Amino acid sequence: MNRDKPRAGFIERFAAVLTESGFPRMPARVFAALLATDSGRLTAAELATLLHVSPAAISGAVSYLVQVNLASREAQPGSRREHYRVHSETWYEAIASKDRVLDRCERSLRDGIEVLGRDTPAGARIAETLAFFEFMQTELPAMLDRWRARKAELSFSRTKRPSPVARSKATAVQA
């Protein structure tokens, strides 16, 4: 059975959900396409063909995804083309990397409390926001540990994956 049409529909529907959640549209489409590809990796040309967009649109989208740790760039041995990959640990890595962001936010929020004063309405809102970020920092490591245990129970790592062999552009886009 040809999976291209249903896959394209899924890619657009999932990208729309991500976009409604605040994700930029083109990175959402590229992420969904990578996620819905058996190999989890495609070139810019393959993504452009799959999504019916220009390679320039892919470049900007991939830059965003790499920046937020949802995809990576990989060199293909013997080729000048980069492949873009989504990893099985994508969400784990993206959430785990938020630690640094939360640290920076906390420092900035502390500055805001200092500037505005804890006793002002704005200072109180900022203090509540800081308390939430501190709570997240405390809870995040345990939550990620629980996810690792749950993932092991679900046996996702035993899912058969294709071997990373060089394929033609047409074959890779169908994957």
GROMACS .gro file of N, CA and C in nm:
model
  525
    1MET      N    1   0.084  -0.119   0.000
    1MET     CA    2   0.000   0.000   0.000
    1MET      C    3   0.088   0.125   0.000
    2ASN      N    4   0.057   0.221  -0.081
    2ASN     CA    5   0.132   0.345  -0.088
    2ASN      C    6   0.093   0.433   0.030
    3ARG      N    7   0.193   0.472   0.110
    3ARG     CA    8   0.167   0.551   0.230
    3ARG      C    9   0.185   0.700   0.208
    4ASP      N   10   0.218   0.743   0.086
    4ASP     CA   11   0.250   0.883   0.063
    4ASP      C   12   0.136   0.978   0.094
    5LYS      N   13   0.017   0.950   0.043
    5LYS     CA   14  -0.096   1.041   0.063
    5LYS      C   15  -0.139   1.047   0.210
    6PRO      N   16  -0.159   0.932   0.276
    6PRO     CA   17  -0.193   0.940   0.419
    6PRO      C   18  -0.082   1.004   0.502
    7ARG      N   19   0.044   0.977   0.466
    7ARG     CA   20   0.157   1.037   0.538
    7ARG      C   21   0.156   1.188   0.522
    8ALA      N   22   0.133   1.235   0.400
    8ALA     CA   23   0.128   1.380   0.374
    8ALA      C   24   0.016   1.444   0.455
    9GLY      N   25  -0.098   1.377   0.463
    9GLY     CA   26  -0.209   1.428   0.544
    9GLY      C   27  -0.172   1.437   0.691
   10PHE      N   28  -0.106   1.331   0.743
   10PHE     CA   29  -0.062   1.333   0.883
   10PHE      C   30   0.035   1.448   0.906
   11ILE      N   31   0.133   1.462   0.815
   11ILE     CA   32   0.234   1.568   0.830
   11ILE      C   33   0.165   1.704   0.843
   12GLU      N   34   0.071   1.732   0.756
   12GLU     CA   35   0.004   1.862   0.759
   12GLU      C   36  -0.084   1.879   0.883
   13ARG      N   37  -0.153   1.771   0.923
   13ARG     CA   38  -0.238   1.781   1.044
   13ARG      C   39  -0.153   1.801   1.169
   14PHE      N   40  -0.045   1.724   1.183
   14PHE     CA   41   0.039   1.737   1.302
   14PHE      C   42   0.109   1.873   1.303
   15ALA      N   43   0.154   1.917   1.186
   15ALA     CA   44   0.217   2.049   1.177
   15ALA      C   45   0.118   2.159   1.217
   16ALA      N   46  -0.008   2.143   1.179
   16ALA     CA   47  -0.110   2.241   1.217
   16ALA      C   48  -0.130   2.245   1.369
   17VAL      N   49  -0.128   2.129   1.432
   17VAL     CA   50  -0.140   2.123   1.578
   17VAL      C   51  -0.022   2.194   1.643
   18LEU      N   52   0.099   2.167   1.593
   18LEU     CA   53   0.217   2.234   1.648
   18LEU      C   54   0.209   2.384   1.626
   19THR      N   55   0.163   2.426   1.509
   19THR     CA   56   0.152   2.568   1.478
   19THR      C   57   0.050   2.636   1.569
   20GLU      N   58  -0.062   2.570   1.592
   20GLU     CA   59  -0.164   2.625   1.684
   20GLU      C   60  -0.110   2.637   1.826
   21SER      N   61  -0.008   2.558   1.856
   21SER     CA   62   0.054   2.561   1.989
   21SER      C   63   0.167   2.664   1.998
   22GLY      N   64   0.190   2.739   1.890
   22GLY     CA   65   0.291   2.844   1.894
   22GLY      C   66   0.419   2.813   1.817
   23PHE      N   67   0.427   2.698   1.756
   23PHE     CA   68   0.543   2.658   1.677
   23PHE      C   69   0.539   2.730   1.543
   24PRO      N   70   0.651   2.780   1.491
   24PRO     CA   71   0.648   2.839   1.357
   24PRO      C   72   0.605   2.736   1.252
   25ARG      N   73   0.532   2.780   1.151
   25ARG     CA   74   0.470   2.688   1.054
   25ARG      C   75   0.568   2.599   0.979
   26MET      N   76   0.670   2.657   0.916
   26MET     CA   77   0.760   2.575   0.836
   26MET      C   78   0.843   2.479   0.922
   27PRO      N   79   0.900   2.523   1.034
   27PRO     CA   80   0.967   2.424   1.120
   27PRO      C   81   0.872   2.312   1.166
   28ALA      N   82   0.746   2.345   1.190
   28ALA     CA   83   0.649   2.242   1.229
   28ALA      C   84   0.632   2.140   1.118
   29ARG      N   85   0.623   2.185   0.994
   29ARG     CA   86   0.607   2.094   0.880
   29ARG      C   87   0.731   2.007   0.861
   30VAL      N   88   0.849   2.068   0.872
   30VAL     CA   89   0.973   1.992   0.856
   30VAL      C   90   0.987   1.890   0.969
   31PHE      N   91   0.957   1.930   1.092
   31PHE     CA   92   0.965   1.838   1.204
   31PHE      C   93   0.869   1.721   1.184
   32ALA      N   94   0.746   1.751   1.147
   32ALA     CA   95   0.647   1.644   1.125
   32ALA      C   96   0.692   1.551   1.012
   33ALA      N   97   0.751   1.607   0.907
   33ALA     CA   98   0.799   1.524   0.795
   33ALA      C   99   0.912   1.432   0.841
   34LEU      N  100   1.005   1.484   0.917
   34LEU     CA  101   1.114   1.400   0.967
   34LEU      C  102   1.061   1.291   1.060
   35LEU      N  103   0.967   1.329   1.144
   35LEU     CA  104   0.909   1.234   1.239
   35LEU      C  105   0.834   1.122   1.166
   36ALA      N  106   0.772   1.155   1.053
   36ALA     CA  107   0.689   1.059   0.980
   36ALA      C  108   0.766   0.982   0.873
   37THR      N  109   0.897   0.997   0.871
   37THR     CA  110   0.982   0.925   0.776
   37THR      C  111   1.049   0.811   0.850
   38ASP      N  112   1.040   0.689   0.795
   38ASP     CA  113   1.094   0.572   0.865
   38ASP      C  114   1.238   0.592   0.909
   39SER      N  115   1.321   0.649   0.824
   39SER     CA  116   1.463   0.667   0.858
   39SER      C  117   1.484   0.780   0.958
   40GLY      N  118   1.388   0.873   0.967
   40GLY     CA  119   1.403   0.987   1.056
   40GLY      C  120   1.504   1.088   1.004
   41ARG      N  121   1.549   1.072   0.879
   41ARG     CA  122   1.648   1.164   0.823
   41ARG      C  123   1.623   1.186   0.675
   42LEU      N  124   1.636   1.311   0.634
   42LEU     CA  125   1.617   1.350   0.494
   42LEU      C  126   1.712   1.465   0.461
   43THR      N  127   1.741   1.482   0.333
   43THR     CA  128   1.818   1.598   0.288
   43THR      C  129   1.723   1.715   0.267
   44ALA      N  130   1.781   1.833   0.248
   44ALA     CA  131   1.699   1.951   0.219
   44ALA      C  132   1.619   1.931   0.091
   45ALA      N  133   1.682   1.872  -0.010
   45ALA     CA  134   1.612   1.848  -0.137
   45ALA      C  135   1.495   1.752  -0.117
   46GLU      N  136   1.515   1.647  -0.039
   46GLU     CA  137   1.408   1.551  -0.013
   46GLU      C  138   1.294   1.616   0.063
   47LEU      N  139   1.328   1.697   0.162
   47LEU     CA  140   1.224   1.768   0.238
   47LEU      C  141   1.149   1.867   0.149
   48ALA      N  142   1.223   1.939   0.065
   48ALA     CA  143   1.158   2.035  -0.025
   48ALA      C  144   1.062   1.965  -0.119
   49THR      N  145   1.101   1.849  -0.170
   49THR     CA  146   1.014   1.773  -0.260
   49THR      C  147   0.891   1.721  -0.185
   50LEU      N  148   0.914   1.666  -0.069
   50LEU     CA  149   0.805   1.610   0.012
   50LEU      C  150   0.703   1.716   0.051
   51LEU      N  151   0.752   1.834   0.088
   51LEU     CA  152   0.664   1.939   0.139
   51LEU      C  153   0.622   2.041   0.032
   52HIS      N  154   0.674   2.026  -0.090
   52HIS     CA  155   0.643   2.117  -0.200
   52HIS      C  156   0.679   2.261  -0.166
   53VAL      N  157   0.803   2.279  -0.117
   53VAL     CA  158   0.852   2.412  -0.082
   53VAL      C  159   0.993   2.429  -0.138
   54SER      N  160   1.048   2.547  -0.124
   54SER     CA  161   1.182   2.575  -0.173
   54SER      C  162   1.287   2.526  -0.073
   55PRO      N  163   1.406   2.493  -0.122
   55PRO     CA  164   1.515   2.456  -0.031
   55PRO      C  165   1.547   2.567   0.070
   56ALA      N  166   1.528   2.693   0.031
   56ALA     CA  167   1.553   2.803   0.124
   56ALA      C  168   1.458   2.796   0.244
   57ALA      N  169   1.333   2.759   0.220
   57ALA     CA  170   1.237   2.745   0.330
   57ALA      C  171   1.282   2.633   0.424
   58ILE      N  172   1.337   2.528   0.368
   58ILE     CA  173   1.385   2.416   0.448
   58ILE      C  174   1.503   2.460   0.534
   59SER      N  175   1.594   2.537   0.476
   59SER     CA  176   1.713   2.582   0.548
   59SER      C  177   1.677   2.660   0.675
   60GLY      N  178   1.586   2.755   0.661
   60GLY     CA  179   1.544   2.833   0.777
   60GLY      C  180   1.473   2.748   0.882
   61ALA      N  181   1.390   2.656   0.835
   61ALA     CA  182   1.316   2.569   0.927
   61ALA      C  183   1.411   2.478   1.004
   62VAL      N  184   1.509   2.423   0.934
   62VAL     CA  185   1.605   2.333   0.999
   62VAL      C  186   1.690   2.411   1.100
   63SER      N  187   1.728   2.532   1.066
   63SER     CA  188   1.805   2.614   1.162
   63SER      C  189   1.727   2.631   1.292
   64TYR      N  190   1.599   2.657   1.279
   64TYR     CA  191   1.515   2.671   1.398
   64TYR      C  192   1.511   2.540   1.477
   65LEU      N  193   1.487   2.428   1.408
   65LEU     CA  194   1.477   2.299   1.475
   65LEU      C  195   1.606   2.260   1.545
   66VAL      N  196   1.719   2.290   1.483
   66VAL     CA  197   1.848   2.260   1.545
   66VAL      C  198   1.865   2.347   1.670
   67GLN      N  199   1.827   2.473   1.660
   67GLN     CA  200   1.840   2.566   1.772
   67GLN      C  201   1.760   2.520   1.894
   68VAL      N  202   1.642   2.463   1.871
   68VAL     CA  203   1.558   2.419   1.984
   68VAL      C  204   1.575   2.270   2.014
   69ASN      N  205   1.680   2.210   1.958
   69ASN     CA  206   1.715   2.069   1.985
   69ASN      C  207   1.610   1.968   1.943
   70LEU      N  208   1.536   1.997   1.837
   70LEU     CA  209   1.439   1.900   1.787
   70LEU      C  210   1.489   1.827   1.663
   71ALA      N  211   1.602   1.871   1.610
   71ALA     CA  212   1.663   1.803   1.494
   71ALA      C  213   1.812   1.830   1.496
   72SER      N  214   1.885   1.752   1.416
   72SER     CA  215   2.029   1.775   1.405
   72SER      C  216   2.069   1.765   1.259
   73ARG      N  217   2.183   1.824   1.229
   73ARG     CA  218   2.243   1.816   1.096
   73ARG      C  219   2.348   1.705   1.102
   74GLU      N  220   2.353   1.625   0.996
   74GLU     CA  221   2.453   1.519   0.989
   74GLU      C  222   2.515   1.517   0.850
   75ALA      N  223   2.646   1.499   0.847
   75ALA     CA  224   2.714   1.485   0.719
   75ALA      C  225   2.703   1.339   0.675
   76GLN      N  226   2.682   1.319   0.547
   76GLN     CA  227   2.678   1.184   0.489
   76GLN      C  228   2.818   1.155   0.435
   77PRO      N  229   2.884   1.049   0.482
   77PRO     CA  230   3.018   1.018   0.431
   77PRO      C  231   3.018   1.005   0.278
   78GLY      N  232   3.112   1.074   0.214
   78GLY     CA  233   3.123   1.069   0.069
   78GLY      C  234   3.029   1.161  -0.004
   79SER      N  235   2.956   1.244   0.067
   79SER     CA  236   2.860   1.335   0.004
   79SER      C  237   2.876   1.473   0.064
   80ARG      N  238   2.846   1.574  -0.015
   80ARG     CA  239   2.849   1.711   0.036
   80ARG      C  240   2.713   1.752   0.093
   81ARG      N  241   2.614   1.668   0.076
   81ARG     CA  242   2.480   1.701   0.126
   81ARG      C  243   2.470   1.671   0.275
   82GLU      N  244   2.402   1.761   0.342
   82GLU     CA  245   2.371   1.737   0.482
   82GLU      C  246   2.238   1.665   0.491
   83HIS      N  247   2.227   1.579   0.589
   83HIS     CA  248   2.100   1.515   0.620
   83HIS      C  249   2.051   1.577   0.750
   84TYR      N  250   1.921   1.589   0.760
   84TYR     CA  251   1.860   1.641   0.881
   84TYR      C  252   1.789   1.526   0.949
   85ARG      N  253   1.809   1.514   1.078
   85ARG     CA  254   1.760   1.398   1.150
   85ARG      C  255   1.681   1.438   1.274
   86VAL      N  256   1.577   1.362   1.297
   86VAL     CA  257   1.503   1.371   1.423
   86VAL      C  258   1.537   1.242   1.497
   87HIS      N  259   1.569   1.252   1.622
   87HIS     CA  260   1.612   1.136   1.700
   87HIS      C  261   1.498   1.081   1.784
   88SER      N  262   1.511   0.957   1.823
   88SER     CA  263   1.406   0.895   1.904
   88SER      C  264   1.394   0.963   2.041
   89GLU      N  265   1.501   1.025   2.085
   89GLU     CA  266   1.502   1.094   2.215
   89GLU      C  267   1.470   1.243   2.200
   90THR      N  268   1.410   1.281   2.089
   90THR     CA  269   1.389   1.422   2.057
   90THR      C  270   1.323   1.501   2.169
   91TRP      N  271   1.210   1.456   2.215
   91TRP     CA  272   1.137   1.532   2.317
   91TRP      C  273   1.213   1.534   2.448
   92TYR      N  274   1.272   1.421   2.484
   92TYR     CA  275   1.351   1.414   2.607
   92TYR      C  276   1.464   1.518   2.602
   93GLU      N  277   1.540   1.516   2.492
   93GLU     CA  278   1.652   1.609   2.479
   93GLU      C  279   1.605   1.755   2.480
   94ALA      N  280   1.497   1.783   2.411
   94ALA     CA  281   1.446   1.920   2.406
   94ALA      C  282   1.405   1.968   2.545
   95ILE      N  283   1.337   1.883   2.619
   95ILE     CA  284   1.294   1.920   2.755
   95ILE      C  285   1.415   1.930   2.848
   96ALA      N  286   1.506   1.835   2.838
   96ALA     CA  287   1.624   1.836   2.924
   96ALA      C  288   1.707   1.962   2.901
   97SER      N  289   1.715   2.008   2.779
   97SER     CA  290   1.795   2.127   2.749
   97SER      C  291   1.730   2.255   2.801
   98LYS      N  292   1.606   2.250   2.840
   98LYS     CA  293   1.537   2.368   2.892
   98LYS      C  294   1.593   2.410   3.027
   99ASP      N  295   1.670   2.323   3.090
   99ASP     CA  296   1.735   2.354   3.216
   99ASP      C  297   1.810   2.488   3.208
  100ARG      N  298   1.889   2.505   3.103
  100ARG     CA  299   1.968   2.627   3.085
  100ARG      C  300   1.876   2.747   3.064
  101VAL      N  301   1.771   2.728   2.990
  101VAL     CA  302   1.675   2.836   2.965
  101VAL      C  303   1.608   2.876   3.096
  102LEU      N  304   1.569   2.777   3.174
  102LEU     CA  305   1.505   2.806   3.302
  102LEU      C  306   1.600   2.881   3.394
  103ASP      N  307   1.728   2.844   3.395
  103ASP     CA  308   1.827   2.916   3.476
  103ASP      C  309   1.832   3.063   3.438
  104ARG      N  310   1.839   3.091   3.308
  104ARG     CA  311   1.845   3.230   3.262
  104ARG      C  312   1.717   3.305   3.297
  105CYS      N  313   1.604   3.239   3.282
  105CYS     CA  314   1.477   3.304   3.318
  105CYS      C  315   1.473   3.336   3.466
  106GLU      N  316   1.518   3.243   3.548
  106GLU     CA  317   1.517   3.267   3.693
  106GLU      C  318   1.602   3.388   3.730
  107ARG      N  319   1.722   3.397   3.671
  107ARG     CA  320   1.808   3.512   3.700
  107ARG      C  321   1.739   3.642   3.660
  108SER      N  322   1.678   3.643   3.544
  108SER     CA  323   1.611   3.763   3.496
  108SER      C  324   1.491   3.798   3.584
  109LEU      N  325   1.417   3.696   3.625
  109LEU     CA  326   1.301   3.720   3.712
  109LEU      C  327   1.345   3.777   3.848
  110ARG      N  328   1.455   3.726   3.901
  110ARG     CA  329   1.507   3.781   4.027
  110ARG      C  330   1.541   3.929   4.011
  111ASP      N  331   1.600   3.963   3.896
  111ASP     CA  332   1.629   4.103   3.867
  111ASP      C  333   1.500   4.185   3.863
  112GLY      N  334   1.397   4.130   3.800
  112GLY     CA  335   1.269   4.199   3.791
  112GLY      C  336   1.208   4.225   3.927
  113ILE      N  337   1.218   4.129   4.017
  113ILE     CA  338   1.165   4.146   4.153
  113ILE      C  339   1.243   4.257   4.224
  114GLU      N  340   1.374   4.255   4.204
  114GLU     CA  341   1.459   4.359   4.265
  114GLU      C  342   1.421   4.498   4.215
  115VAL      N  343   1.399   4.510   4.086
  115VAL     CA  344   1.368   4.640   4.025
  115VAL      C  345   1.228   4.688   4.065
  116LEU      N  346   1.130   4.597   4.060
  116LEU     CA  347   0.991   4.637   4.082
  116LEU      C  348   0.947   4.630   4.227
  117GLY      N  349   1.017   4.551   4.306
  117GLY     CA  350   0.979   4.533   4.445
  117GLY      C  351   0.878   4.422   4.461
  118ARG      N  352   0.902   4.331   4.554
  118ARG     CA  353   0.815   4.215   4.576
  118ARG      C  354   0.676   4.258   4.622
  119ASP      N  355   0.664   4.377   4.683
  119ASP     CA  356   0.536   4.422   4.739
  119ASP      C  357   0.445   4.491   4.637
  120THR      N  358   0.491   4.508   4.515
  120THR     CA  359   0.406   4.568   4.412
  120THR      C  360   0.329   4.457   4.341
  121PRO      N  361   0.216   4.491   4.278
  121PRO     CA  362   0.142   4.388   4.203
  121PRO      C  363   0.229   4.322   4.095
  122ALA      N  364   0.307   4.402   4.022
  122ALA     CA  365   0.395   4.345   3.917
  122ALA      C  366   0.502   4.257   3.980
  123GLY      N  367   0.561   4.302   4.089
  123GLY     CA  368   0.664   4.223   4.159
  123GLY      C  369   0.608   4.092   4.211
  124ALA      N  370   0.484   4.094   4.260
  124ALA     CA  371   0.420   3.972   4.310
  124ALA      C  372   0.397   3.872   4.196
  125ARG      N  373   0.353   3.923   4.079
  125ARG     CA  374   0.335   3.834   3.963
  125ARG      C  375   0.468   3.773   3.920
  126ILE      N  376   0.571   3.856   3.920
  126ILE     CA  377   0.704   3.806   3.881
  126ILE      C  378   0.753   3.704   3.984
  127ALA      N  379   0.729   3.729   4.112
  127ALA     CA  380   0.770   3.635   4.216
  127ALA      C  381   0.698   3.502   4.200
  128GLU      N  382   0.569   3.506   4.165
  128GLU     CA  383   0.495   3.382   4.141
  128GLU      C  384   0.552   3.307   4.020
  129THR      N  385   0.586   3.382   3.916
  129THR     CA  386   0.646   3.321   3.797
  129THR      C  387   0.780   3.257   3.833
  130LEU      N  388   0.860   3.326   3.913
  130LEU     CA  389   0.988   3.272   3.958
  130LEU      C  390   0.966   3.144   4.038
  131ALA      N  391   0.868   3.143   4.126
  131ALA     CA  392   0.840   3.023   4.206
  131ALA      C  393   0.802   2.905   4.115
  132PHE      N  394   0.725   2.932   4.010
  132PHE     CA  395   0.689   2.827   3.916
  132PHE      C  396   0.812   2.772   3.845
  133PHE      N  397   0.900   2.862   3.798
  133PHE     CA  398   1.022   2.818   3.730
  133PHE      C  399   1.110   2.737   3.825
  134GLU      N  400   1.121   2.779   3.949
  134GLU     CA  401   1.200   2.704   4.047
  134GLU      C  402   1.139   2.565   4.071
  135PHE      N  403   1.007   2.560   4.076
  135PHE     CA  404   0.937   2.432   4.090
  135PHE      C  405   0.969   2.341   3.972
  136MET      N  406   0.962   2.398   3.850
  136MET     CA  407   0.993   2.319   3.730
  136MET      C  408   1.136   2.266   3.736
  137GLN      N  409   1.230   2.349   3.776
  137GLN     CA  410   1.370   2.307   3.786
  137GLN      C  411   1.385   2.190   3.883
  138THR      N  412   1.310   2.192   3.990
  138THR     CA  413   1.318   2.086   4.091
  138THR      C  414   1.253   1.957   4.041
  139GLU      N  415   1.140   1.969   3.974
  139GLU     CA  416   1.064   1.852   3.931
  139GLU      C  417   1.114   1.787   3.801
  140LEU      N  418   1.175   1.865   3.715
  140LEU     CA  419   1.214   1.818   3.583
  140LEU      C  420   1.305   1.694   3.584
  141PRO      N  421   1.412   1.691   3.662
  141PRO     CA  422   1.498   1.571   3.660
  141PRO      C  423   1.424   1.442   3.698
  142ALA      N  424   1.340   1.448   3.798
  142ALA     CA  425   1.265   1.328   3.840
  142ALA      C  426   1.165   1.287   3.732
  143MET      N  427   1.102   1.384   3.669
  143MET     CA  428   1.007   1.353   3.562
  143MET      C  429   1.079   1.285   3.445
  144LEU      N  430   1.196   1.336   3.409
  144LEU     CA  431   1.272   1.275   3.299
  144LEU      C  432   1.318   1.134   3.334
  145ASP      N  433   1.354   1.112   3.460
  145ASP     CA  434   1.390   0.976   3.503
  145ASP      C  435   1.269   0.882   3.492
  146ARG      N  436   1.152   0.931   3.532
  146ARG     CA  437   1.032   0.848   3.520
  146ARG      C  438   1.001   0.817   3.374
  147TRP      N  439   1.024   0.914   3.285
  147TRP     CA  440   1.001   0.889   3.143
  147TRP      C  441   1.095   0.780   3.092
  148ARG      N  442   1.224   0.786   3.130
  148ARG     CA  443   1.319   0.683   3.085
  148ARG      C  444   1.271   0.545   3.127
  149ALA      N  445   1.224   0.533   3.249
  149ALA     CA  446   1.175   0.404   3.299
  149ALA      C  447   1.051   0.361   3.222
  150ARG      N  448   0.960   0.454   3.199
  150ARG     CA  449   0.837   0.423   3.124
  150ARG      C  450   0.869   0.382   2.981
  151LYS      N  451   0.962   0.452   2.918
  151LYS     CA  452   1.002   0.420   2.781
  151LYS      C  453   1.059   0.279   2.774
  152ALA      N  454   1.139   0.242   2.871
  152ALA     CA  455   1.196   0.106   2.874
  152ALA      C  456   1.085   0.002   2.886
  153GLU      N  457   0.982   0.031   2.966
  153GLU     CA  458   0.869  -0.061   2.981
  153GLU      C  459   0.794  -0.078   2.849
  154LEU      N  460   0.782   0.030   2.773
  154LEU     CA  461   0.706   0.028   2.649
  154LEU      C  462   0.783  -0.035   2.533
  155SER      N  463   0.911  -0.056   2.548
  155SER     CA  464   0.996  -0.124   2.450
  155SER      C  465   1.001  -0.055   2.314
  156PHE      N  466   1.000   0.078   2.311
  156PHE     CA  467   1.012   0.148   2.183
  156PHE      C  468   1.145   0.120   2.116
  157SER      N  469   1.249   0.096   2.197
  157SER     CA  470   1.381   0.074   2.138
  157SER      C  471   1.389  -0.056   2.061
  158ARG      N  472   1.293  -0.146   2.078
  158ARG     CA  473   1.294  -0.272   2.006
  158ARG      C  474   1.224  -0.264   1.871
  159THR      N  475   1.167  -0.148   1.840
  159THR     CA  476   1.100  -0.129   1.711
  159THR      C  477   1.204  -0.144   1.601
  160LYS      N  478   1.171  -0.224   1.500
  160LYS     CA  479   1.264  -0.246   1.391
  160LYS      C  480   1.278  -0.118   1.309
  161ARG      N  481   1.403  -0.076   1.292
  161ARG     CA  482   1.432   0.045   1.214
  161ARG      C  483   1.515   0.006   1.094
  162PRO      N  484   1.497   0.077   0.983
  162PRO     CA  485   1.577   0.045   0.864
  162PRO      C  486   1.723   0.079   0.888
  163SER      N  487   1.811   0.004   0.824
  163SER     CA  488   1.953   0.035   0.837
  163SER      C  489   1.984   0.159   0.755
  164PRO      N  490   2.081   0.239   0.801
  164PRO     CA  491   2.111   0.365   0.731
  164PRO      C  492   2.196   0.340   0.606
  165VAL      N  493   2.131   0.297   0.500
  165VAL     CA  494   2.202   0.277   0.374
  165VAL      C  495   2.169   0.391   0.280
  166ALA      N  496   2.261   0.419   0.189
  166ALA     CA  497   2.236   0.526   0.092
  166ALA      C  498   2.121   0.486   0.002
  167ARG      N  499   2.027   0.578  -0.014
  167ARG     CA  500   1.912   0.552  -0.100
  167ARG      C  501   1.897   0.666  -0.196
  168SER      N  502   1.828   0.639  -0.303
  168SER     CA  503   1.803   0.745  -0.402
  168SER      C  504   1.706   0.847  -0.344
  169LYS      N  505   1.704   0.966  -0.401
  169LYS     CA  506   1.615   1.071  -0.353
  169LYS      C  507   1.470   1.025  -0.358
  170ALA      N  508   1.430   0.961  -0.464
  170ALA     CA  509   1.291   0.918  -0.479
  170ALA      C  510   1.254   0.816  -0.372
  171THR      N  511   1.343   0.722  -0.345
  171THR     CA  512   1.316   0.621  -0.244
  171THR      C  513   1.309   0.683  -0.106
  172ALA      N  514   1.400   0.773  -0.075
  172ALA     CA  515   1.404   0.836   0.057
  172ALA      C  516   1.279   0.919   0.081
  173VAL      N  517   1.231   0.989  -0.019
  173VAL     CA  518   1.112   1.071  -0.001
  173VAL      C  519   0.991   0.984   0.025
  174GLN      N  520   0.987   0.864  -0.036
  174GLN     CA  521   0.875   0.773  -0.013
  174GLN      C  522   0.880   0.711   0.126
  175ALA      N  523   0.997   0.703   0.186
  175ALA     CA  524   1.015   0.633   0.315
  175ALA      C  525   0.934   0.693   0.425
   0.00000   0.00000   0.00000
